[in-house]
PDB file of C-alpha atoms in Angstrom:
ATOM      1  CA  MET A   1      59.702 -24.161  14.134  1.00 57.00           C
ATOM      2  CA  LEU A   2      57.579 -26.407  11.936  1.00 54.00           C
ATOM      3  CA  ASP A   3      57.065 -29.969  13.013  1.00 60.00           C
ATOM      4  CA  ARG A   4      58.244 -32.029  10.009  1.00 65.00           C
ATOM      5  CA  THR A   5      56.005 -34.858  11.191  1.00 75.00           C
ATOM      6  CA  ALA A   6      53.009 -32.657  10.347  1.00 76.00           C
ATOM      7  CA  ALA A   7      50.464 -34.009   7.917  1.00 89.00           C
ATOM      8  CA  SER A   8      51.207 -33.440   4.290  1.00 92.00           C
ATOM      9  CA  ALA A   9      48.916 -31.260   2.214  1.00 95.00           C
ATOM     10  CA  THR A  10      48.396 -31.370  -1.516  1.00 97.00           C
ATOM     11  CA  ILE A  11      48.140 -27.889  -2.992  1.00 98.00           C
ATOM     12  CA  THR A  12      48.514 -26.348  -6.415  1.00 97.00           C
ATOM     13  CA  ILE A  13      50.879 -23.526  -7.236  1.00 97.00           C
ATOM     14  CA  ASP A  14      50.097 -21.938 -10.584  1.00 95.00           C
ATOM     15  CA  GLY A  15      48.389 -25.179 -11.570  1.00 96.00           C
ATOM     16  CA  ASP A  16      51.258 -27.474 -10.555  1.00 97.00           C
ATOM     17  CA  VAL A  17      50.323 -30.053  -7.922  1.00 98.00           C
ATOM     18  CA  VAL A  18      52.843 -30.055  -5.075  1.00 96.00           C
ATOM     19  CA  GLN A  19      53.181 -31.556  -1.617  1.00 96.00           C
ATOM     20  CA  ALA A  20      53.535 -29.224   1.344  1.00 95.00           C
ATOM     21  CA  PHE A  21      53.153 -29.524   5.097  1.00 94.00           C
ATOM     22  CA  ALA A  22      49.797 -28.574   6.585  1.00 92.00           C
ATOM     23  CA  GLY A  23      50.319 -25.493   8.730  1.00 91.00           C
ATOM     24  CA  GLU A  24      53.497 -24.187   7.130  1.00 94.00           C
ATOM     25  CA  SER A  25      53.277 -20.760   5.520  1.00 95.00           C
ATOM     26  CA  VAL A  26      52.289 -20.430   1.890  1.00 96.00           C
ATOM     27  CA  LEU A  27      55.573 -18.541   1.414  1.00 95.00           C
ATOM     28  CA  VAL A  28      57.597 -21.574   2.535  1.00 95.00           C
ATOM     29  CA  ALA A  29      55.524 -23.947   0.404  1.00 96.00           C
ATOM     30  CA  VAL A  30      55.960 -21.825  -2.735  1.00 96.00           C
ATOM     31  CA  LEU A  31      59.687 -21.220  -2.252  1.00 95.00           C
ATOM     32  CA  ALA A  32      60.248 -24.934  -1.616  1.00 94.00           C
ATOM     33  CA  HIS A  33      58.994 -25.586  -5.149  1.00 93.00           C
ATOM     34  CA  THR A  34      60.150 -22.592  -7.194  1.00 91.00           C
ATOM     35  CA  THR A  35      62.779 -19.850  -7.205  1.00 90.00           C
ATOM     36  CA  ARG A  36      60.486 -16.894  -6.475  1.00 91.00           C
ATOM     37  CA  LEU A  37      57.227 -16.050  -4.777  1.00 91.00           C
ATOM     38  CA  ARG A  38      56.003 -13.609  -7.401  1.00 90.00           C
ATOM     39  CA  THR A  39      57.164 -11.055  -9.958  1.00 86.00           C
ATOM     40  CA  HIS A  40      57.185  -7.334  -9.168  1.00 83.00           C
ATOM     41  CA  GLU A  41      54.399  -5.493 -10.986  1.00 81.00           C
ATOM     42  CA  VAL A  42      56.554  -2.579 -12.143  1.00 87.00           C
ATOM     43  CA  ASP A  43      59.972  -3.910 -13.101  1.00 90.00           C
ATOM     44  CA  GLY A  44      59.343  -7.669 -13.387  1.00 86.00           C
ATOM     45  CA  ALA A  45      61.985  -8.494 -10.779  1.00 87.00           C
ATOM     46  CA  PRO A  46      61.577 -11.764  -8.873  1.00 87.00           C
ATOM     47  CA  ARG A  47      60.326 -11.294  -5.313  1.00 87.00           C
ATOM     48  CA  ALA A  48      60.500 -13.683  -2.356  1.00 88.00           C
ATOM     49  CA  GLY A  49      58.919 -11.665   0.435  1.00 83.00           C
ATOM     50  CA  PHE A  50      60.627  -8.977   2.487  1.00 85.00           C
ATOM     51  CA  CYS A  51      59.616  -8.489   6.124  1.00 85.00           C
ATOM     52  CA  LEU A  52      58.249 -12.039   6.626  1.00 80.00           C
ATOM     53  CA  MET A  53      55.744 -10.835   9.260  1.00 84.00           C
ATOM     54  CA  GLY A  54      52.838  -9.444   7.228  1.00 83.00           C
ATOM     55  CA  ALA A  55      53.726  -5.754   7.367  1.00 86.00           C
ATOM     56  CA  CYS A  56      55.358  -4.862   4.043  1.00 87.00           C
ATOM     57  CA  GLN A  57      52.887  -5.999   1.326  1.00 86.00           C
ATOM     58  CA  ASP A  58      55.656  -7.757  -0.643  1.00 89.00           C
ATOM     59  CA  CYS A  59      54.282 -11.278  -0.364  1.00 91.00           C
ATOM     60  CA  TRP A  60      50.740 -10.798  -1.683  1.00 93.00           C
ATOM     61  CA  VAL A  61      49.617 -13.695  -3.884  1.00 95.00           C
ATOM     62  CA  TRP A  62      46.171 -14.934  -4.911  1.00 95.00           C
ATOM     63  CA  LEU A  63      44.014 -17.947  -4.332  1.00 97.00           C
ATOM     64  CA  ALA A  64      42.302 -19.435  -7.373  1.00 95.00           C
ATOM     65  CA  ASP A  65      39.005 -17.912  -6.228  1.00 93.00           C
ATOM     66  CA  GLY A  66      40.546 -14.426  -6.617  1.00 93.00           C
ATOM     67  CA  HIS A  67      41.161 -13.626  -2.957  1.00 95.00           C
ATOM     68  CA  ARG A  68      44.526 -12.054  -2.166  1.00 95.00           C
ATOM     69  CA  ILE A  69      46.520 -13.411   0.751  1.00 96.00           C
ATOM     70  CA  ARG A  70      49.800 -12.657   2.452  1.00 95.00           C
ATOM     71  CA  ALA A  71      51.962 -15.688   1.766  1.00 96.00           C
ATOM     72  CA  CYS A  72      54.095 -15.132   4.857  1.00 94.00           C
ATOM     73  CA  THR A  73      51.204 -15.240   7.343  1.00 95.00           C
ATOM     74  CA  THR A  74      48.732 -17.585   5.628  1.00 96.00           C
ATOM     75  CA  ARG A  75      49.005 -21.259   6.554  1.00 96.00           C
ATOM     76  CA  VAL A  76      48.794 -24.062   4.006  1.00 97.00           C
ATOM     77  CA  VAL A  77      45.633 -26.149   4.014  1.00 95.00           C
ATOM     78  CA  ASP A  78      45.019 -29.245   1.951  1.00 96.00           C
ATOM     79  CA  GLY A  79      43.454 -28.455  -1.429  1.00 97.00           C
ATOM     80  CA  MET A  80      44.599 -24.825  -1.505  1.00 97.00           C
ATOM     81  CA  ALA A  81      45.154 -23.398  -4.993  1.00 98.00           C
ATOM     82  CA  VAL A  82      47.741 -20.594  -5.028  1.00 97.00           C
ATOM     83  CA  LEU A  83      48.459 -18.238  -7.921  1.00 96.00           C
ATOM     84  CA  THR A  84      51.657 -16.187  -7.957  1.00 93.00           C
ATOM     85  CA  GLY A  85      50.131 -13.777 -10.475  1.00 90.00           C
ATOM     86  CA  PRO A  86      46.677 -12.250 -10.769  1.00 88.00           C
ATOM     87  CA  PRO A  87      43.929 -14.671 -11.736  1.00 88.00           C
ATOM     88  CA  ALA A  88      42.572 -14.452 -15.262  1.00 78.00           C
ATOM     89  CA  GLY A  89      39.375 -12.470 -15.457  1.00 62.00           C
ATOM     90  CA  PRO A  90      38.090  -8.908 -15.446  1.00 54.00           C
ATOM     91  CA  ALA A  91      40.661  -6.293 -14.454  1.00 50.00           C
ATOM     92  CA  ASP A  92      38.427  -4.966 -11.679  1.00 44.00           C
ATOM     93  CA  ALA A  93      37.987  -8.370 -10.015  1.00 42.00           C
TER      94      ALA A  93
END
């Protein structure tokens, strides 16, 4: 259970500045501010994670620097910039 007295963290989600709790999962932070985690690559359906323990690959999102992370197992840190779709740039990045 997350301690709601935890320090707040300012992060961006797709460029929008939001407040989250330091240490909560990126999945929780994103879903607290929008209706989906990401959009499925094939059919465009909204996705919100599936197994919630880092085993199913359904919660992959990106950081602004291009690194992919699992939203369900990655903890929020102040200044984090999360992208729910691939970052702009070369296709092989």
